[in-house]
Short mmCIF file of C-alpha atoms and ligand atoms in Angstrom, two decimals:
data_model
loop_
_atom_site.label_atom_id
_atom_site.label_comp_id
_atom_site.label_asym_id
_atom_site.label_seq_id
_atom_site.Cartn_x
_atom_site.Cartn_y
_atom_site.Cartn_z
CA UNK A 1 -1.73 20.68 -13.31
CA UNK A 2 -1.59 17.17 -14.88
CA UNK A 3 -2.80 15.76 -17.88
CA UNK A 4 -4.47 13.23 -15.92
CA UNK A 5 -6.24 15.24 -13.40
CA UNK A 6 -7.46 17.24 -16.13
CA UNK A 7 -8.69 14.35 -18.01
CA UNK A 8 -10.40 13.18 -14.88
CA UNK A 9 -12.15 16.77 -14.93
CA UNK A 10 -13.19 15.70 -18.59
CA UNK A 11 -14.50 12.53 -17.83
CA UNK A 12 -16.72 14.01 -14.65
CA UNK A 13 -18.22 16.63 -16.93
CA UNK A 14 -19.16 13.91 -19.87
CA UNK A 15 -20.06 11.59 -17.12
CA UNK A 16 -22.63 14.05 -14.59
CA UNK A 17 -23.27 16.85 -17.26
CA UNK A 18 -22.04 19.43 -15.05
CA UNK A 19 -17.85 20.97 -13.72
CA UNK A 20 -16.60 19.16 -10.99
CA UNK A 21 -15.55 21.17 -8.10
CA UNK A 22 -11.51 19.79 -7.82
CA UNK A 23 -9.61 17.08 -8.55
CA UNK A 24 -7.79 15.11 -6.09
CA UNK A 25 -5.18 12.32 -6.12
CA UNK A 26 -3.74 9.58 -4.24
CA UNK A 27 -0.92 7.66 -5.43
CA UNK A 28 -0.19 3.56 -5.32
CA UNK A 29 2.68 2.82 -3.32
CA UNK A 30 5.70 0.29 -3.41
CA UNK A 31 6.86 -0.98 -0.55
CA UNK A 32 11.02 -1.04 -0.10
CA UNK A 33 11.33 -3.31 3.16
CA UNK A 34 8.83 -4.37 6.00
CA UNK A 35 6.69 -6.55 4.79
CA UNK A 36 3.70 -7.98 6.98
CA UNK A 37 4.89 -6.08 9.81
CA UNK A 38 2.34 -3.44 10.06
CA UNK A 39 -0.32 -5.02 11.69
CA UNK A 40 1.90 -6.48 14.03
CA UNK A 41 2.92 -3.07 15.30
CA UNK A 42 6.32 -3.38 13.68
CA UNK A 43 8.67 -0.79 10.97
CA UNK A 44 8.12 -0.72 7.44
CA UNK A 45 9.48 1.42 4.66
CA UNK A 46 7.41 1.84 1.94
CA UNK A 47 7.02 5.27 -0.72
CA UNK A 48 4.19 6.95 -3.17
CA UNK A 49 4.75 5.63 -6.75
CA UNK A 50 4.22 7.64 -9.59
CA UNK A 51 1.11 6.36 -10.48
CA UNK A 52 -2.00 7.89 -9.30
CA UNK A 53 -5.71 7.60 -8.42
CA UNK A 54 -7.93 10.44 -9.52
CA UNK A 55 -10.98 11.58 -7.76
CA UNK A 56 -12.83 14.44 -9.89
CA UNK A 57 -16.01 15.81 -7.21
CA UNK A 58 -18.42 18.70 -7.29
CA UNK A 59 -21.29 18.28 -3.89
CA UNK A 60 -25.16 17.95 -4.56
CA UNK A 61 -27.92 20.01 -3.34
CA UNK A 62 -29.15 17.04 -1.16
CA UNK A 63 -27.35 14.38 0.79
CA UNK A 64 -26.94 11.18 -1.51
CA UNK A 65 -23.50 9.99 -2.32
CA UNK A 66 -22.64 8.60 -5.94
CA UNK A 67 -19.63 7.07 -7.32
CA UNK A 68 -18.78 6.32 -11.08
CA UNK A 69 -16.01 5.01 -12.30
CA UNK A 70 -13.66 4.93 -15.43
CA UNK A 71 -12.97 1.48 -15.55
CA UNK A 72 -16.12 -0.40 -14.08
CA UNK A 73 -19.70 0.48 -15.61
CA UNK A 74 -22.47 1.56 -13.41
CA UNK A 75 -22.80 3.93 -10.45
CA UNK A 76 -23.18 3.35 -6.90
CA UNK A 77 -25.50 5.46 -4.57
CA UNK A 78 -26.27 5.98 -1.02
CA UNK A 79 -27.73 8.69 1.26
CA UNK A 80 -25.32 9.56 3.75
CA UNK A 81 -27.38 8.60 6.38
CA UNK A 82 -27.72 5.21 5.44
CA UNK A 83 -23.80 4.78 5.13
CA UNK A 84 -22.96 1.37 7.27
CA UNK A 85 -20.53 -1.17 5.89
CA UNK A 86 -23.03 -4.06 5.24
CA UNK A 87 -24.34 -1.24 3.18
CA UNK A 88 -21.93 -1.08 0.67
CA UNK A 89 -20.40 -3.55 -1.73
CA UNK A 90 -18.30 -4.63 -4.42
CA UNK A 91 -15.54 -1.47 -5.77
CA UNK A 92 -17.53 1.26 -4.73
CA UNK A 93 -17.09 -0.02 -0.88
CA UNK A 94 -13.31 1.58 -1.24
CA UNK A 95 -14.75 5.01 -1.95
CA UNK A 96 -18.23 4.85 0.10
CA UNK A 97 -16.44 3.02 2.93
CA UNK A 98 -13.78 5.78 3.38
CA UNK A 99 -17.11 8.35 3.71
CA UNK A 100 -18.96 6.10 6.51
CA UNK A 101 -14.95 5.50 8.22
CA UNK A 102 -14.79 9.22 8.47
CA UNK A 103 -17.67 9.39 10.95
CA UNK A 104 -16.72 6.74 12.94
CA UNK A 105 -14.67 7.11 16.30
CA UNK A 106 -10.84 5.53 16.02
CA UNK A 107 -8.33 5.61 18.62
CA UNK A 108 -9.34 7.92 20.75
CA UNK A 109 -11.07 10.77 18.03
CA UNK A 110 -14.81 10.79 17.71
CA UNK A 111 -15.72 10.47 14.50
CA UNK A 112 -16.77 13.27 12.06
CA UNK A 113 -19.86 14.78 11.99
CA UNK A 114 -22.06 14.55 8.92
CA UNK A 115 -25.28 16.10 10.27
CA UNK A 116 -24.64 19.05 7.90
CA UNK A 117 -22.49 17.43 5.10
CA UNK A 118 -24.09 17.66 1.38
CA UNK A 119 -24.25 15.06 -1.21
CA UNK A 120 -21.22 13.98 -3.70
CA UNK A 121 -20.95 13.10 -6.87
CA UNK A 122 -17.55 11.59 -7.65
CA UNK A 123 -15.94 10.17 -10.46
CA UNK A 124 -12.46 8.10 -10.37
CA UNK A 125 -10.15 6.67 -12.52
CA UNK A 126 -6.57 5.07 -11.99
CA UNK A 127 -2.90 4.57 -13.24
CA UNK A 128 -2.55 1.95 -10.32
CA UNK A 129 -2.54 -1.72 -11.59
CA UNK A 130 -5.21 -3.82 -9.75
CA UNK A 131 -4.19 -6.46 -8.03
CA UNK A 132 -0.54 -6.31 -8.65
CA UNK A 133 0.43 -5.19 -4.76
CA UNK A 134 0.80 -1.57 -5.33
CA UNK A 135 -1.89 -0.73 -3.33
CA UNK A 136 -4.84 0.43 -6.00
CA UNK A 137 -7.43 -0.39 -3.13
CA UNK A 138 -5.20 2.24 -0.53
CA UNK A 139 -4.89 4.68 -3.75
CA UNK A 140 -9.07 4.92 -3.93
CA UNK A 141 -8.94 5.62 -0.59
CA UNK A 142 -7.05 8.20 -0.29
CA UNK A 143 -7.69 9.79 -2.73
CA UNK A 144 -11.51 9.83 -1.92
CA UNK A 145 -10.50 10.66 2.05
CA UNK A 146 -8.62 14.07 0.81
CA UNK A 147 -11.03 15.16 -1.49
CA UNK A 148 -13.73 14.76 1.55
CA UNK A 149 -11.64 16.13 4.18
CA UNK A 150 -11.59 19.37 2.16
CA UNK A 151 -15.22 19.65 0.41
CA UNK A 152 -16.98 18.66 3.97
CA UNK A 153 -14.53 20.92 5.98
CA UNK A 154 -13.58 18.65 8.40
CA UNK A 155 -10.17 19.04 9.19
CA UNK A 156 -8.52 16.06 9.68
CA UNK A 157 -5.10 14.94 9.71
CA UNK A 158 -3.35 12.74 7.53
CA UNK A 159 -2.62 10.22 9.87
CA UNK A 160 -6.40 10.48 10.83
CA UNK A 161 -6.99 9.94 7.05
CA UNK A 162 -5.30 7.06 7.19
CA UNK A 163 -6.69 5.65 9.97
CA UNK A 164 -10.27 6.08 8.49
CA UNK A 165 -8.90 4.31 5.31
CA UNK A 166 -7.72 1.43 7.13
CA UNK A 167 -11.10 1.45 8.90
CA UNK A 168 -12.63 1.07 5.17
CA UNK A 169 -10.37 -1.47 4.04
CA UNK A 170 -10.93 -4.03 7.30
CA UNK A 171 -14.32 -3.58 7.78
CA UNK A 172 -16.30 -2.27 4.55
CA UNK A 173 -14.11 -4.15 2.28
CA UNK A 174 -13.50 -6.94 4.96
CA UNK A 175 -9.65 -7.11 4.18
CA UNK A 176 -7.56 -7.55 7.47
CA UNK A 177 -4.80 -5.06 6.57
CA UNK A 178 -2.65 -2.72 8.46
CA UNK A 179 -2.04 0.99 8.03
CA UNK A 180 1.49 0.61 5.65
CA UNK A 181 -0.68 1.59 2.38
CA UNK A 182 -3.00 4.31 3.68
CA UNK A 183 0.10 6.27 5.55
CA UNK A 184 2.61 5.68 2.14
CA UNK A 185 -0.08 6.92 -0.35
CA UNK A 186 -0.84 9.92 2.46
CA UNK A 187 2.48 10.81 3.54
CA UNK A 188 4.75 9.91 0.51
CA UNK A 189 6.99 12.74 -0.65
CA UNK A 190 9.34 13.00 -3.73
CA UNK A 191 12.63 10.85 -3.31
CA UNK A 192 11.54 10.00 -0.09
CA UNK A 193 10.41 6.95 1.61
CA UNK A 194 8.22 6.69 4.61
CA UNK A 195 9.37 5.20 7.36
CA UNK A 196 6.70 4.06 9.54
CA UNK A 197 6.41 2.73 13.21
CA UNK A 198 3.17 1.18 12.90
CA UNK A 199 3.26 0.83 16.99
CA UNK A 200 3.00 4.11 17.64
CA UNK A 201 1.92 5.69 14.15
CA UNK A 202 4.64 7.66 13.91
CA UNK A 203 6.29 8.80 10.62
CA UNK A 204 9.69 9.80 9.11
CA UNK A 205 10.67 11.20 5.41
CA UNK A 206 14.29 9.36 4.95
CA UNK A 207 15.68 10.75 1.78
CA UNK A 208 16.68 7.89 -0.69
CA UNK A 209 19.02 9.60 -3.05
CA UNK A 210 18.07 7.02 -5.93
CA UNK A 211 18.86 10.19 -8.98
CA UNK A 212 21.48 10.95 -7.25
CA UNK A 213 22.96 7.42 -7.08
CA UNK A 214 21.67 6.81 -11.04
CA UNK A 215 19.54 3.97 -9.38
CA UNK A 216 15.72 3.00 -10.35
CA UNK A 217 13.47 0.79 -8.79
CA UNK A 218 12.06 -1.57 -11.57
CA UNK A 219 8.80 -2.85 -10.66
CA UNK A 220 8.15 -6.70 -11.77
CA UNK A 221 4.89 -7.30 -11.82
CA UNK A 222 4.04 -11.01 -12.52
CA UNK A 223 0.87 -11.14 -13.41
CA UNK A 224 -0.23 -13.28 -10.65
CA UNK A 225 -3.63 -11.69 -9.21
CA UNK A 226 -4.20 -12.15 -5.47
CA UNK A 227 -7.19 -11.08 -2.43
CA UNK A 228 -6.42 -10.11 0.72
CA UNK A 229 -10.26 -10.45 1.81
CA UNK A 230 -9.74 -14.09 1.45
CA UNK A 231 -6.88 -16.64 2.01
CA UNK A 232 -3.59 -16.39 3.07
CA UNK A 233 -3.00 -12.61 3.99
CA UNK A 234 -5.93 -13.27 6.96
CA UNK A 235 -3.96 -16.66 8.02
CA UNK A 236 -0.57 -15.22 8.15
CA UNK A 237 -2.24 -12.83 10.47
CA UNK A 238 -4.10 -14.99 12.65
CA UNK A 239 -0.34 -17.13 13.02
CA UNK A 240 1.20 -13.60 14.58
CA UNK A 241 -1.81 -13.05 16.69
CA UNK A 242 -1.07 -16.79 18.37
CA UNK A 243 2.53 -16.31 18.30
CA UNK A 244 2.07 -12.65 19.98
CA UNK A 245 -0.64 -14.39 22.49
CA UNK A 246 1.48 -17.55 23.21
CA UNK A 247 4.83 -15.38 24.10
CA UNK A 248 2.56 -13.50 25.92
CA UNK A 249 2.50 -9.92 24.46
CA UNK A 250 0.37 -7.35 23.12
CA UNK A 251 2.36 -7.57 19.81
CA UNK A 252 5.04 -9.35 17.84
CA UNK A 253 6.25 -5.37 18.36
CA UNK A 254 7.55 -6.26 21.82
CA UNK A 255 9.27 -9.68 20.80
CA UNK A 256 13.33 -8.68 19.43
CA UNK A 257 15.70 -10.71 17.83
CA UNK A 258 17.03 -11.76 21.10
CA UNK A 259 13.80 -13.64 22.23
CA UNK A 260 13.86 -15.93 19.40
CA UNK A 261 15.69 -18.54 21.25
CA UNK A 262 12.42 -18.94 23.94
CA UNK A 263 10.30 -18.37 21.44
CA UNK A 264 11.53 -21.45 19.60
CA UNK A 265 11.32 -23.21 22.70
CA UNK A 266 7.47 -22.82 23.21
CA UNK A 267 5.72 -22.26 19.71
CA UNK A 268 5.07 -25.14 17.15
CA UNK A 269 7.62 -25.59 14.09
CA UNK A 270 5.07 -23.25 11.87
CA UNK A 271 3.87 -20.24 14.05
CA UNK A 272 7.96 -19.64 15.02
CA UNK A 273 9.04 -19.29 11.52
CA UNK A 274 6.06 -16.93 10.72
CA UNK A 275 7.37 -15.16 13.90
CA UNK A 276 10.89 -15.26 13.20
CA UNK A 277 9.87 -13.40 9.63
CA UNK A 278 8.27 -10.54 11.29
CA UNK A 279 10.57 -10.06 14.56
CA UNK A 280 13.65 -10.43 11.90
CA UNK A 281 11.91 -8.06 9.13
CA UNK A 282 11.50 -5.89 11.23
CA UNK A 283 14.58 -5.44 12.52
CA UNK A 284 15.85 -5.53 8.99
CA UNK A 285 13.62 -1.98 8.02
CA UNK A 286 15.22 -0.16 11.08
CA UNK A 287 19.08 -1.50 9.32
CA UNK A 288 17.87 -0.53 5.92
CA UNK A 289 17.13 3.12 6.75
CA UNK A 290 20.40 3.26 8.91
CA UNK A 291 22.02 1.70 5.88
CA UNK A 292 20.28 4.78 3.96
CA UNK A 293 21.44 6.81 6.46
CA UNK A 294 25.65 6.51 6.58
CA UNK A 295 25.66 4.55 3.52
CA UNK A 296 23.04 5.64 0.97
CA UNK A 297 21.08 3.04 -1.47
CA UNK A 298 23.65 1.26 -3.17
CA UNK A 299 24.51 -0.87 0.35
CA UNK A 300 20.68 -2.11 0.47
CA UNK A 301 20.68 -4.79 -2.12
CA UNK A 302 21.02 -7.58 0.50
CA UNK A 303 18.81 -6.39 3.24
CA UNK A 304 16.69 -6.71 0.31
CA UNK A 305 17.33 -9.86 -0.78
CA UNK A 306 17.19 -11.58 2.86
CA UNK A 307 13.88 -9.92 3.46
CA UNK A 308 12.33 -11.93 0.52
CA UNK A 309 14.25 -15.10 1.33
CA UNK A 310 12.13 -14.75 4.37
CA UNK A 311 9.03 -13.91 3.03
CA UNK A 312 9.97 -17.49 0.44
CA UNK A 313 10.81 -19.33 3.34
CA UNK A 314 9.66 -18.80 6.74
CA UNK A 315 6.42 -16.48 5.99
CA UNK A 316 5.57 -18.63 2.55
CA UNK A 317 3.76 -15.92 1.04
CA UNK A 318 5.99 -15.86 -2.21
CA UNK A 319 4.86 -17.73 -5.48
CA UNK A 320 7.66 -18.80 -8.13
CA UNK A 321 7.07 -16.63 -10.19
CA UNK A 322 8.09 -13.85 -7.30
CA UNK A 323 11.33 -15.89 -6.84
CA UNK A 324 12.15 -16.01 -10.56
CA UNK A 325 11.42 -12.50 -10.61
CA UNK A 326 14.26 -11.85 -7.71
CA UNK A 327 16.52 -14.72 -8.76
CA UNK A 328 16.79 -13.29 -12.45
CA UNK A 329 16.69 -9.64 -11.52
CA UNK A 330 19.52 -10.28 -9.53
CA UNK A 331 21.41 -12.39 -11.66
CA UNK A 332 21.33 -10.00 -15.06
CA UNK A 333 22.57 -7.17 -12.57
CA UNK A 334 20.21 -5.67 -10.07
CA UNK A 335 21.45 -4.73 -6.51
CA UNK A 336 18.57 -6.52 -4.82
CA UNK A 337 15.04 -7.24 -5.24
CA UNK A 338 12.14 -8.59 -3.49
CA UNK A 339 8.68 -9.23 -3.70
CA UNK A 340 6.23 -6.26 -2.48
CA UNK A 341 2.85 -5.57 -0.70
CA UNK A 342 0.86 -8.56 0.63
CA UNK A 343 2.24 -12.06 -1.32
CA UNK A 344 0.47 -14.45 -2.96
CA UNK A 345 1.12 -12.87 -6.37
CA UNK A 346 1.24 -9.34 -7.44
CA UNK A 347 4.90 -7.74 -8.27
CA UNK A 348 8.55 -8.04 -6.85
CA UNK A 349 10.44 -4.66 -7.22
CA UNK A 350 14.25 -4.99 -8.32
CA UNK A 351 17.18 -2.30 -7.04
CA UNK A 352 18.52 -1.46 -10.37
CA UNK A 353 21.48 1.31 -12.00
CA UNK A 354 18.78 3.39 -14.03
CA UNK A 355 20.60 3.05 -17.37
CA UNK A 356 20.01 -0.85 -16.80
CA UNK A 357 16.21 -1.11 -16.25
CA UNK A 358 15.66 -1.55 -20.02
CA UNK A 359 17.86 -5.07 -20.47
CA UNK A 360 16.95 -6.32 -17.18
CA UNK A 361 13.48 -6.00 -17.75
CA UNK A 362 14.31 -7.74 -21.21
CA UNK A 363 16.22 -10.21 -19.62
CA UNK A 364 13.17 -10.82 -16.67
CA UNK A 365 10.90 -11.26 -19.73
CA UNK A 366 12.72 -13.94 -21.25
CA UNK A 367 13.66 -15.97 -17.96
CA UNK A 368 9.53 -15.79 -17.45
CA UNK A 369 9.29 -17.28 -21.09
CA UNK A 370 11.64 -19.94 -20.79
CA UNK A 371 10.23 -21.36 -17.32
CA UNK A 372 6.87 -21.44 -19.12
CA UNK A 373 5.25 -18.50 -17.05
CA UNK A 374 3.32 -15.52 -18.61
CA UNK A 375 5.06 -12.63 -19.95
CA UNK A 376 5.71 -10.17 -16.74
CA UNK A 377 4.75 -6.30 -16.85
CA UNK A 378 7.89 -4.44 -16.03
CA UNK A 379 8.10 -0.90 -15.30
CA UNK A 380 9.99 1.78 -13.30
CA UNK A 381 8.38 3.76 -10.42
CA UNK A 382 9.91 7.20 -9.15
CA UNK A 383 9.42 7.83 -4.97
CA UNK A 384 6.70 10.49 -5.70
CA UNK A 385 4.48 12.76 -3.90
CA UNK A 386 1.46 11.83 -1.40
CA UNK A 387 -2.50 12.71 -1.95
CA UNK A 388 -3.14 16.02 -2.86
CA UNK A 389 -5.73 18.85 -4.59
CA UNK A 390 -4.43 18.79 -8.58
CA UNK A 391 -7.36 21.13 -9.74
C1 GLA B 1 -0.91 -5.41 2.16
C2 GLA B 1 -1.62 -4.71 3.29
C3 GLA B 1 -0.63 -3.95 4.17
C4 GLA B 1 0.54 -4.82 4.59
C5 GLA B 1 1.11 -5.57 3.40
C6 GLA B 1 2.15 -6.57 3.80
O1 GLA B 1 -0.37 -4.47 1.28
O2 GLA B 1 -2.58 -3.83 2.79
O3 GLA B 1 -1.30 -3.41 5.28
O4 GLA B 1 0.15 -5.70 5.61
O5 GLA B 1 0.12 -6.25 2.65
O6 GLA B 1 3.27 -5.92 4.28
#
C-alpha cells in the first residue's frame, strides 16, 4: 500500500469523522506521440505517469453525493437524483460529472442504473500538476469512475469507464476533448505505453524498454497555464471538423498521407495545414510504435521532434516557451522532445539517457533564465500503472 493512499485514508477520517471504505487511484498521464488526433478518430500513444490522484470513499445511509478536497476548501453536494450537468460546477464537476456520466447511455450501452445506489462521501487529493497537460482533470476522473464502479457494483469496463469520463469532461465540464486521457490513466501499465486507435477504441500495451535502454522521460513543464473549455483547443477542433466535412468524410481518420495532394487542392491555406498535422501525426504514432517495435526507444528521438515541429507550425498550438523547452532539451543532449497534451502552455517532455536528466534539466533552467522566461518545473515520470483499489 502507498504512503499516499494511506494519507488519503488520513485525510478522509480527519475530514468526515468516520474510516473510509477504500482508496482508489488514477494516475496523470504523458503523452509520447499523437497529439490532437483523438477526437479526430486517429492513433495516439500516450502512458500513466507516476503521479497519482487519490480518491478515499466510504457510502452514506441515504443518497446525497459529497466531495471534499485536499487542495480547494469547501464541499460540494448533490442527491443523486438531481445529478444533471448544468447541475454541477466549478472542480467538483470532474468528480460529480463522472457519477451523472455513469448513468447515461454511450455508444450503444444504456447507462447505469442508480435507482438503488447509496450516497458517497469522497475525499481527493493529487500528485498531478494542474494545468500543466498531464491530464489532472482525466486523473479525477478516473479515479472517481473506479472507485464507483466497485462501491455501486456496476460492472463496467474500462473502456466504458473511459467513455463515461470523456462524457464528464465534454459536457459537465464543457471541455471538447477526446478519449486519449481517460483510456491512458485507465489502461496504463508499468513500462508500457498505450497505444490507442481512437476510431475504433481499441487498445494495445507496447512495451517501451526505457530501464532497459537507461533512458528517462524528463518532463518540462513551463509554467504556462492553459483551458481547454475555452480558446484554442475548441478551434483547432472545429478546423478538423471542416476539413473532415469539406473532403467529405466522417473523420480526418479516413484521410492518409496520400490524399494530401487533393486536399491541398480544395481547403483554404489554414484548415490544410491543421489537416496536414493530424493526417501526418497520425501516421507518425503508427511509425513510432513500429520504431518501438524492431528498433526499441533510442530510434524515436526524431519522430519526436517532427511531431512538435508540426504542432509549432502547421497546428500552432505551441508557445515559445514549448519550443525553447525542445530546442534546449535537444541541444544539451536529449534524443527528442516535444510538447505534450493539449498546447497552449503546459509541459514538453524530453527523451533523455537517465543518468543525464539532472544537467539537462539544469541546463533547461538556465536557457529559460536567459530568454527572460520563468524558471521551468522539471521532473522525470516513470510509464506506471493505470487506476486501481490501493486500500
Ligand atoms: C487534451 C485532451 C485530449 C487530447 C489532447 C491533445 O489532453 O484532453 O483528449 O485531445 O489534448 O492530443
Amino acid at each position: 500500500m502507498s504512503d499516499a493512499a494511506q494519507r488519503a485514508s488520513d485525510q478522509f477520517a480527519a475530514e468526515y469523522g468516520r474510516q473510509p471504505e477504500g482508496v482508489w487511484s488514477a494516475p496523470g498521464r504523458v503523452n509520447l506521440i499523437g497529439e490532437h488526433t483523438d477526437y479526430n478518430g486517429g492513433l495516439v500513444l500516450p502512458f500513466a505517469i507516476d503521479r497519482r490522484t487519490y480518491c478515499a470513499v466510504a457510502r452514506r445511509e441515504d443518497r446525497v453525493l459529497r466531495v471534499r478536497s485536499a487542495t480547494i476548501e469547501g464541499e460540494a453536494q448533490i442527491a443523486i437524483d438531481d445529478l444533471a450537468p448544468e447541475a454541477l460546477d466549478g472542480w467538483s464537476a470532474y468528480a460529480l460529472g463522472v457519477a451523472w456520466a455513469i448513468s447515461q447511455p454511450i455508444a450503444g450501452e444504456p447507462g447505469a442504473d442508480l435507482a438503488a445506489a447509496s450516497g458517497l462521501d469522497i475525499f481527493l487529493t493529487s500528485e498531478v500538476p494542474l494545468g500543466a497537460g498531464l491530464s489532472s482533470s482525466a486523473a479525477i476522473e478516473c479515479a472517481v469512475a473506479v472507485a464507483l464502479n466497485e462501491l455501486w457494483g456496476l460492472g463496467l469496463d474500462r473502456m466504458a469507464l473511459a467513455r463515461a469520463g470523456r462524457l464528464a469532461e465534454n459536457v459537465a465540464v464543457g471541455a471538447p476533448t477526446g478519449i486519449m486521457d481517460q483510456c491512458a490513466s485507465l489502461l496504463g501499465e508499468e513500462d508500457h505505453a498505450v497505444f490507442l486507435d481512437c476510431g475504433t477504441e481499441s487498445a494495445e500495451s507496447v512495451p517501451l524498454h526505457l530501464d532497459r535502454e537507461h533512458l528517462s522521460v524528463l518532463v518540462i513543464d513551463t509554467g504556462v497555464r492553459h483551458e481547454h473549455a475555452t480558446g484554442g483547443y475548441g478551434d483547432r477542433r472545429a478546423s478538423c471538423e471542416r476539413g473532415a466535412e469539406i473532403l467529405n468524410v466522417p473523420s480526418l481518420r479516413f484521410v492518409l498521407e496520400e490524399d494530401l495532394p487533393r486536399a491541398a487542392s480544395v481547403l483554404d491555406e489554414e484548415t490544410y495545414r491543421r489537416v496536414r498535422h493530424v493526417v501526418t501525426e497520425s501516421a507518425r504514432v503508427a511509425s513510432t510504435v513500429r520504431t518501438l517495435q524492431n528498433e526499441g526507444p533510442q530510434a524515436i528521438g526524431d519522430l519526436l521532434l517532427a511531431s512538435h515541429a508540426s504542432m509549432r507550425d502547421d497546428f500552432e498550438i505551441s508557445v515559445p516557451e514549448l519550443d525553447l523547452a525542445v530546442e534546449s532539451a535537444v541541444r544539451h543532449g536529449a534524443l527528442g522532445a516535444r510538447m505534450t497534451g493539449g498546447g497552449f502552455g503546459g509541459a514538453a517532455i524530453a527523451l533523455v539517457a537517465s543518468d543525464a536528466v539532472g544537467e539537462i534539466a539544469a541546463k533547461v533552467t538556465e536557457d529559460f533564465s536567459a530568454a527572460g522566461f520563468g524558471a521551468p518545473r522539471c521532473f522525470k515520470v516513470v510509464p506506471s500503472d493505470g487506476a486501481h483499489r490501493d486500500i
